[in-house]
Coordinates of C-alpha atoms and ligand atoms in Angstrom, one line a residue:
M1 CA 10.2 -40.1 -29.5
A2 CA 7.4 -38.1 -27.7
G3 CA 6.0 -39.3 -24.5
T4 CA 4.3 -38.0 -21.3
S5 CA 6.1 -38.3 -18.0
R6 CA 3.5 -41.0 -17.2
D7 CA 4.5 -43.1 -20.2
L8 CA 8.2 -42.7 -19.3
V9 CA 7.9 -43.6 -15.6
G10 CA 5.3 -46.2 -16.0
T11 CA 1.6 -46.5 -14.7
D12 CA 2.6 -48.7 -11.7
V13 CA 4.8 -46.0 -10.3
F14 CA 1.9 -43.5 -10.6
D15 CA -0.6 -46.0 -9.1
E16 CA 1.7 -46.6 -6.2
A17 CA 1.9 -42.9 -5.6
V18 CA -1.8 -42.7 -5.7
R19 CA -2.1 -45.5 -3.2
S20 CA 0.3 -43.8 -0.9
T21 CA -2.2 -40.9 -0.5
C22 CA -4.2 -43.3 1.6
D23 CA -1.6 -43.1 4.3
V24 CA -1.3 -39.3 4.2
A25 CA -5.1 -39.1 4.7
S26 CA -5.1 -41.6 7.6
H27 CA -2.1 -40.1 9.3
C28 CA -3.8 -36.6 9.1
K29 CA -7.1 -38.0 10.5
R30 CA -5.4 -40.0 13.3
Y31 CA -3.5 -36.8 14.3
A32 CA -6.6 -34.7 14.3
V33 CA -8.4 -37.3 16.4
S34 CA -5.5 -37.5 18.9
V35 CA -5.6 -33.8 19.6
G36 CA -9.5 -33.9 20.1
Y37 CA -11.0 -32.5 16.8
W38 CA -13.5 -35.5 16.7
K39 CA -13.9 -38.9 18.2
D40 CA -12.9 -42.0 16.2
P41 CA -12.0 -45.0 18.5
Y42 CA -11.1 -47.1 15.5
I43 CA -8.6 -45.1 13.5
E44 CA -5.7 -46.1 15.9
Y45 CA -6.0 -49.6 14.8
F46 CA -5.3 -48.8 11.1
V47 CA -2.5 -46.2 11.5
S48 CA 0.2 -45.4 14.0
H49 CA 0.4 -42.1 15.8
P50 CA 2.2 -39.7 13.4
K51 CA 5.6 -38.6 14.7
E52 CA 5.2 -35.1 13.6
R53 CA 2.7 -32.5 14.6
K54 CA 0.3 -31.3 11.9
A55 CA -0.5 -27.6 11.2
P56 CA -3.9 -26.7 12.9
E57 CA -5.2 -25.6 9.4
I58 CA -4.8 -29.3 8.3
S59 CA -6.6 -30.6 11.3
R60 CA -9.5 -28.0 10.9
G61 CA -9.8 -28.9 7.1
Y62 CA -10.1 -32.7 7.9
Y63 CA -12.5 -31.8 10.7
A64 CA -14.7 -29.8 8.4
R65 CA -14.5 -32.6 5.9
V66 CA -15.6 -35.2 8.3
Q67 CA -18.4 -33.2 9.8
G68 CA -19.6 -32.1 6.4
V69 CA -19.6 -35.6 4.8
G70 CA -21.2 -37.0 8.1
R71 CA -24.1 -34.5 7.9
L72 CA -25.0 -35.4 4.2
L73 CA -24.6 -39.1 5.0
K74 CA -26.9 -39.0 8.1
A75 CA -29.5 -37.1 6.1
F76 CA -29.5 -39.9 3.5
L77 CA -29.6 -42.6 6.2
E78 CA -32.5 -40.7 7.9
K79 CA -34.5 -40.3 4.6
T80 CA -34.1 -44.0 3.6
K81 CA -34.5 -45.1 7.2
C82 CA -31.2 -47.2 6.7
N83 CA -33.0 -49.2 4.0
C84 CA -30.1 -48.5 1.6
Q85 CA -26.5 -49.3 0.7
I86 CA -23.4 -47.2 1.0
I87 CA -20.4 -47.6 -1.4
N88 CA -17.3 -45.9 -0.4
L89 CA -15.1 -45.7 -3.4
G90 CA -11.3 -45.2 -2.7
A91 CA -12.1 -45.7 1.0
G92 CA -8.5 -46.2 2.1
M93 CA -8.5 -46.9 5.9
D94 CA -11.9 -45.2 6.4
T95 CA -13.6 -46.3 9.6
L96 CA -17.1 -45.3 8.8
F97 CA -18.6 -48.8 8.9
W98 CA -17.6 -49.1 12.6
K99 CA -18.8 -45.6 13.5
L100 CA -22.2 -46.2 12.0
K101 CA -22.5 -49.4 13.8
D102 CA -21.8 -47.8 17.1
E103 CA -24.6 -45.2 16.3
N104 CA -27.0 -47.9 15.3
L105 CA -27.1 -46.4 11.8
L106 CA -25.8 -49.2 9.6
P107 CA -27.3 -49.4 6.1
L108 CA -28.5 -52.8 4.9
K109 CA -25.0 -53.2 3.3
Y110 CA -21.9 -51.1 3.5
F111 CA -19.1 -51.5 0.9
D112 CA -15.5 -50.3 1.0
V113 CA -13.7 -50.3 -2.3
D114 CA -9.9 -49.6 -3.0
F115 CA -6.9 -51.0 -4.8
P116 CA -6.2 -54.7 -4.0
S117 CA -3.1 -53.9 -2.0
I118 CA -4.7 -51.3 0.2
V119 CA -7.7 -53.6 0.8
S120 CA -5.4 -56.5 1.8
R121 CA -3.8 -54.3 4.4
K122 CA -7.2 -53.3 5.7
I123 CA -8.3 -56.9 5.9
H124 CA -5.0 -57.8 7.7
Y125 CA -5.7 -55.2 10.4
I126 CA -9.3 -56.4 10.8
K127 CA -8.3 -60.0 11.1
S128 CA -5.6 -59.3 13.7
K129 CA -7.5 -56.7 15.9
P130 CA -10.6 -58.0 17.7
P131 CA -12.0 -54.3 18.3
L132 CA -12.4 -54.2 14.5
S133 CA -13.4 -57.9 13.8
K134 CA -15.9 -58.1 16.6
P135 CA -18.3 -55.4 15.4
I136 CA -18.3 -57.0 12.0
M137 CA -19.1 -60.4 13.4
E138 CA -21.9 -58.9 15.5
S139 CA -23.5 -57.4 12.5
H140 CA -23.2 -60.6 10.5
L141 CA -26.3 -62.9 10.3
G142 CA -25.0 -65.7 8.1
E143 CA -22.8 -68.6 9.1
T144 CA -19.8 -68.2 7.0
V145 CA -17.7 -65.2 6.3
L146 CA -16.1 -65.1 2.9
I147 CA -12.6 -63.7 3.2
D148 CA -9.4 -63.9 1.1
A149 CA -6.4 -61.5 0.6
H150 CA -8.3 -59.1 -1.5
S151 CA -11.9 -59.2 -0.3
L152 CA -14.1 -59.8 2.7
D153 CA -17.9 -60.3 2.5
T154 CA -20.4 -60.5 5.4
S155 CA -24.0 -59.8 5.4
R156 CA -23.7 -56.1 6.3
Y157 CA -20.0 -55.2 5.3
A158 CA -17.9 -56.0 2.2
I159 CA -14.5 -54.8 1.4
V160 CA -13.7 -55.2 -2.4
G161 CA -10.2 -54.9 -3.9
G162 CA -10.6 -53.5 -7.3
D163 CA -9.7 -50.7 -9.7
L164 CA -12.3 -47.9 -10.2
R165 CA -11.1 -47.6 -13.8
D166 CA -12.3 -51.1 -14.6
L167 CA -16.0 -50.9 -14.3
P168 CA -17.2 -54.2 -15.7
K169 CA -15.0 -56.0 -13.2
L170 CA -15.9 -53.8 -10.4
E171 CA -19.6 -54.3 -11.0
E172 CA -19.1 -58.0 -11.1
Q173 CA -17.1 -57.9 -7.8
L174 CA -19.8 -55.7 -6.1
K175 CA -22.6 -57.9 -7.3
K176 CA -20.8 -61.1 -6.0
C177 CA -21.0 -59.4 -2.6
N178 CA -24.7 -58.8 -3.1
M179 CA -24.8 -55.2 -4.2
D180 CA -28.4 -54.4 -5.0
P181 CA -28.8 -51.8 -7.9
N182 CA -32.5 -51.4 -6.8
L183 CA -31.8 -50.2 -3.4
P184 CA -31.3 -46.5 -2.6
T185 CA -27.5 -46.1 -2.9
L186 CA -25.1 -43.6 -1.5
L187 CA -21.7 -43.4 -3.3
M188 CA -18.8 -41.5 -1.8
T189 CA -15.5 -40.4 -3.2
E190 CA -13.3 -38.4 -0.8
C191 CA -10.2 -37.1 -2.6
V192 CA -10.4 -39.8 -5.2
L193 CA -11.5 -38.6 -8.6
I194 CA -8.7 -36.1 -9.0
Y195 CA -6.3 -39.2 -9.3
M196 CA -8.2 -40.5 -12.2
T197 CA -8.2 -39.2 -15.7
M198 CA -11.2 -37.2 -16.7
E199 CA -12.2 -40.0 -19.0
H200 CA -12.1 -42.5 -16.2
S201 CA -13.9 -40.3 -13.7
I202 CA -16.7 -39.5 -16.2
D203 CA -17.1 -43.2 -17.0
L204 CA -17.5 -43.9 -13.2
I205 CA -20.0 -41.0 -12.8
K206 CA -22.0 -42.3 -15.8
W207 CA -21.8 -45.9 -14.6
V208 CA -23.3 -44.8 -11.2
A209 CA -26.0 -42.9 -12.9
T210 CA -27.1 -45.8 -15.2
T211 CA -26.6 -48.6 -12.7
F212 CA -28.6 -47.7 -9.7
R213 CA -32.3 -47.0 -9.7
S214 CA -31.9 -44.1 -7.1
A215 CA -28.6 -42.8 -6.0
M216 CA -26.8 -40.0 -4.2
F217 CA -23.2 -39.2 -4.7
I218 CA -21.0 -37.4 -2.2
N219 CA -17.8 -36.1 -3.7
Y220 CA -15.2 -34.2 -1.6
E221 CA -12.2 -32.8 -3.5
Q222 CA -10.3 -30.0 -4.8
V223 CA -11.4 -26.8 -6.3
N224 CA -9.7 -23.5 -7.5
M225 CA -6.8 -25.7 -8.8
L226 CA -5.7 -22.9 -11.1
D227 CA -4.8 -20.4 -8.2
R228 CA -1.4 -20.3 -6.6
F229 CA -2.3 -22.6 -3.8
G230 CA -3.7 -25.1 -6.3
Q231 CA -0.5 -25.0 -8.4
I232 CA 1.7 -25.5 -5.4
M233 CA -0.4 -28.6 -4.6
I234 CA 0.0 -30.0 -8.1
E235 CA 3.7 -29.4 -8.1
N236 CA 4.2 -30.8 -4.6
L237 CA 2.5 -34.1 -5.6
Q238 CA 4.2 -34.2 -8.9
S239 CA 7.5 -34.2 -7.2
K240 CA 6.3 -37.4 -5.5
Q241 CA 5.4 -39.0 -8.9
C242 CA 1.8 -38.4 -8.1
E243 CA 0.0 -36.6 -11.0
L244 CA -3.4 -35.0 -10.4
V245 CA -4.5 -36.2 -13.8
G246 CA -8.2 -35.2 -13.0
A247 CA -7.4 -31.6 -12.0
D248 CA -9.4 -30.2 -15.1
A249 CA -12.6 -30.9 -13.3
C250 CA -11.3 -29.2 -10.2
R251 CA -10.9 -25.7 -11.7
S252 CA -14.0 -24.4 -10.0
L253 CA -17.2 -25.3 -8.2
E254 CA -18.9 -24.9 -11.7
T255 CA -16.5 -27.4 -13.5
Q256 CA -17.2 -29.9 -10.7
K257 CA -20.9 -29.5 -11.1
E258 CA -20.8 -29.8 -14.8
R259 CA -19.1 -33.1 -14.8
F260 CA -22.1 -34.6 -13.0
L261 CA -24.8 -32.6 -14.8
Q262 CA -23.4 -33.6 -18.1
N263 CA -23.1 -37.3 -17.3
G264 CA -26.6 -38.5 -16.3
W265 CA -27.2 -36.6 -12.9
E266 CA -30.4 -34.5 -12.4
T267 CA -29.4 -32.4 -9.4
V268 CA -26.1 -31.2 -8.2
N269 CA -25.2 -29.0 -5.2
G270 CA -21.8 -28.0 -4.1
L271 CA -20.3 -26.0 -1.2
D272 CA -16.8 -24.7 -0.7
M273 CA -15.3 -25.9 2.6
L274 CA -15.0 -22.4 4.0
K275 CA -18.9 -22.2 3.9
V276 CA -19.1 -25.8 5.3
Y277 CA -16.6 -24.8 8.1
Q278 CA -18.5 -21.6 8.9
S279 CA -21.8 -23.5 9.2
L280 CA -20.5 -25.8 11.9
P281 CA -21.5 -25.2 15.5
P282 CA -19.8 -21.9 16.7
D283 CA -18.8 -23.2 20.1
E284 CA -16.9 -26.0 18.3
I285 CA -15.0 -23.5 16.2
K286 CA -13.1 -21.7 19.0
R287 CA -10.1 -20.6 17.1
P288 CA -10.2 -18.2 14.2
C289 CA -9.7 -19.6 10.7
R290 CA -7.6 -16.9 9.2
H291 CA -5.4 -19.2 7.1
Y292 CA -8.2 -21.5 5.9
S293 CA -8.0 -21.5 2.2
V294 CA -10.8 -22.6 -0.1
T295 CA -9.3 -25.4 -2.0
H296 CA -11.8 -28.1 -1.4
L297 CA -15.5 -28.6 -2.0
L298 CA -18.1 -30.9 -0.9
Q299 CA -20.6 -31.8 -3.6
W300 CA -23.7 -34.0 -3.6
S301 CA -25.6 -35.2 -6.6
S302 CA -28.8 -37.2 -7.0
R303 CA -30.8 -39.0 -9.6
Ligands
SAM1 C1 -6.5 -39.4 -0.7 S1 -6.8 -41.1 -0.5 C2 -8.4 -41.0 0.4 C3 -8.8 -42.1 1.2 C4 -10.2 -42.0 1.9 N1 -11.3 -41.7 0.9 C5 -10.2 -40.9 3.0 O1 -10.7 -39.9 2.7 O2 -9.5 -41.2 4.0 C6 -7.3 -41.7 -2.0 C7 -7.7 -43.2 -2.1 O3 -8.3 -43.5 -3.4 C8 -7.8 -44.8 -3.8 N2 -7.9 -44.9 -5.3 C9 -7.4 -43.9 -6.2 N3 -7.6 -44.3 -7.4 C10 -8.1 -45.5 -7.4 C11 -8.6 -46.6 -8.4 N4 -8.4 -46.3 -9.6 N5 -9.1 -47.7 -7.8 C12 -9.2 -47.8 -6.5 N6 -8.8 -47.1 -5.7 C13 -8.3 -45.9 -6.0 C14 -6.2 -44.7 -3.3 O4 -5.7 -46.0 -3.2 C15 -6.5 -44.1 -1.9 O5 -6.8 -45.0 -1.0

């Protein structure tokens, strides 16, 4: 009997391995923050200090990613004068809501979406740590906050536990939290689409293109997956039962762009992360980046 390794091991095991990437990302960010790459006073409430040191290349990569995404995000907020919504898909323990609040840059509504088990952890941290819950309550205008194990809804911030592969349900959940398809909307996926099959990521990209009247999509993920470095990454994750099932779109900058252009998007731009890194203020990049390999890109698309 024929079967893929996915059939044999079971989808739950693969999904669990995908969920565990949330911890990897949060630990790397927490480490980079602790050694001064950028400021994030909230990440320590979501993740403990990693026991091991991380290689400088990893911290630099995260630094470039946070700065690059941050620049695009701020350009969008400036253009819309914050009369917009942001939907962070596969947000993990991302702290963007709190950082935007501190900078007085909150959109009309900010949504985090991830698998229910990730979301319930995030909500648990928020409920038990006043430095996280206080800013949410300060930005909330209504009287009651809707909160259960897998969702939280306040007037400016919602956390939705769902599956990006089940779009009718996701749309219903977002609408329940007052997502407004008529508002200019920024959608973000940071290292998320590669964990979905091409079919699922295309459905998501098309859903965004047909649901929102005007939208921008920031996608940060791998490129050059056919080179030696990319192959090692694939093998490494496979050994942890985590298959990069969406790697086909990550063969090059061009394949990344095509996925959007062929699925309802008018304009697509993409930069590899070496270019993003080199465009950062020179006095912030003090150490040479000899070992910085180009395996990621930052892409933004609009309708
Ligand atoms: C590598 S982590 C990145 C987390 C966050 N975007 C960041 O940059 O810190 C990938 C995240 O995508 C989420 N994810 C992947 N596939 C998903 C799906 N089908 N539905 C919901 N969340 C998903 C995972 O649970 C995980 O939190």
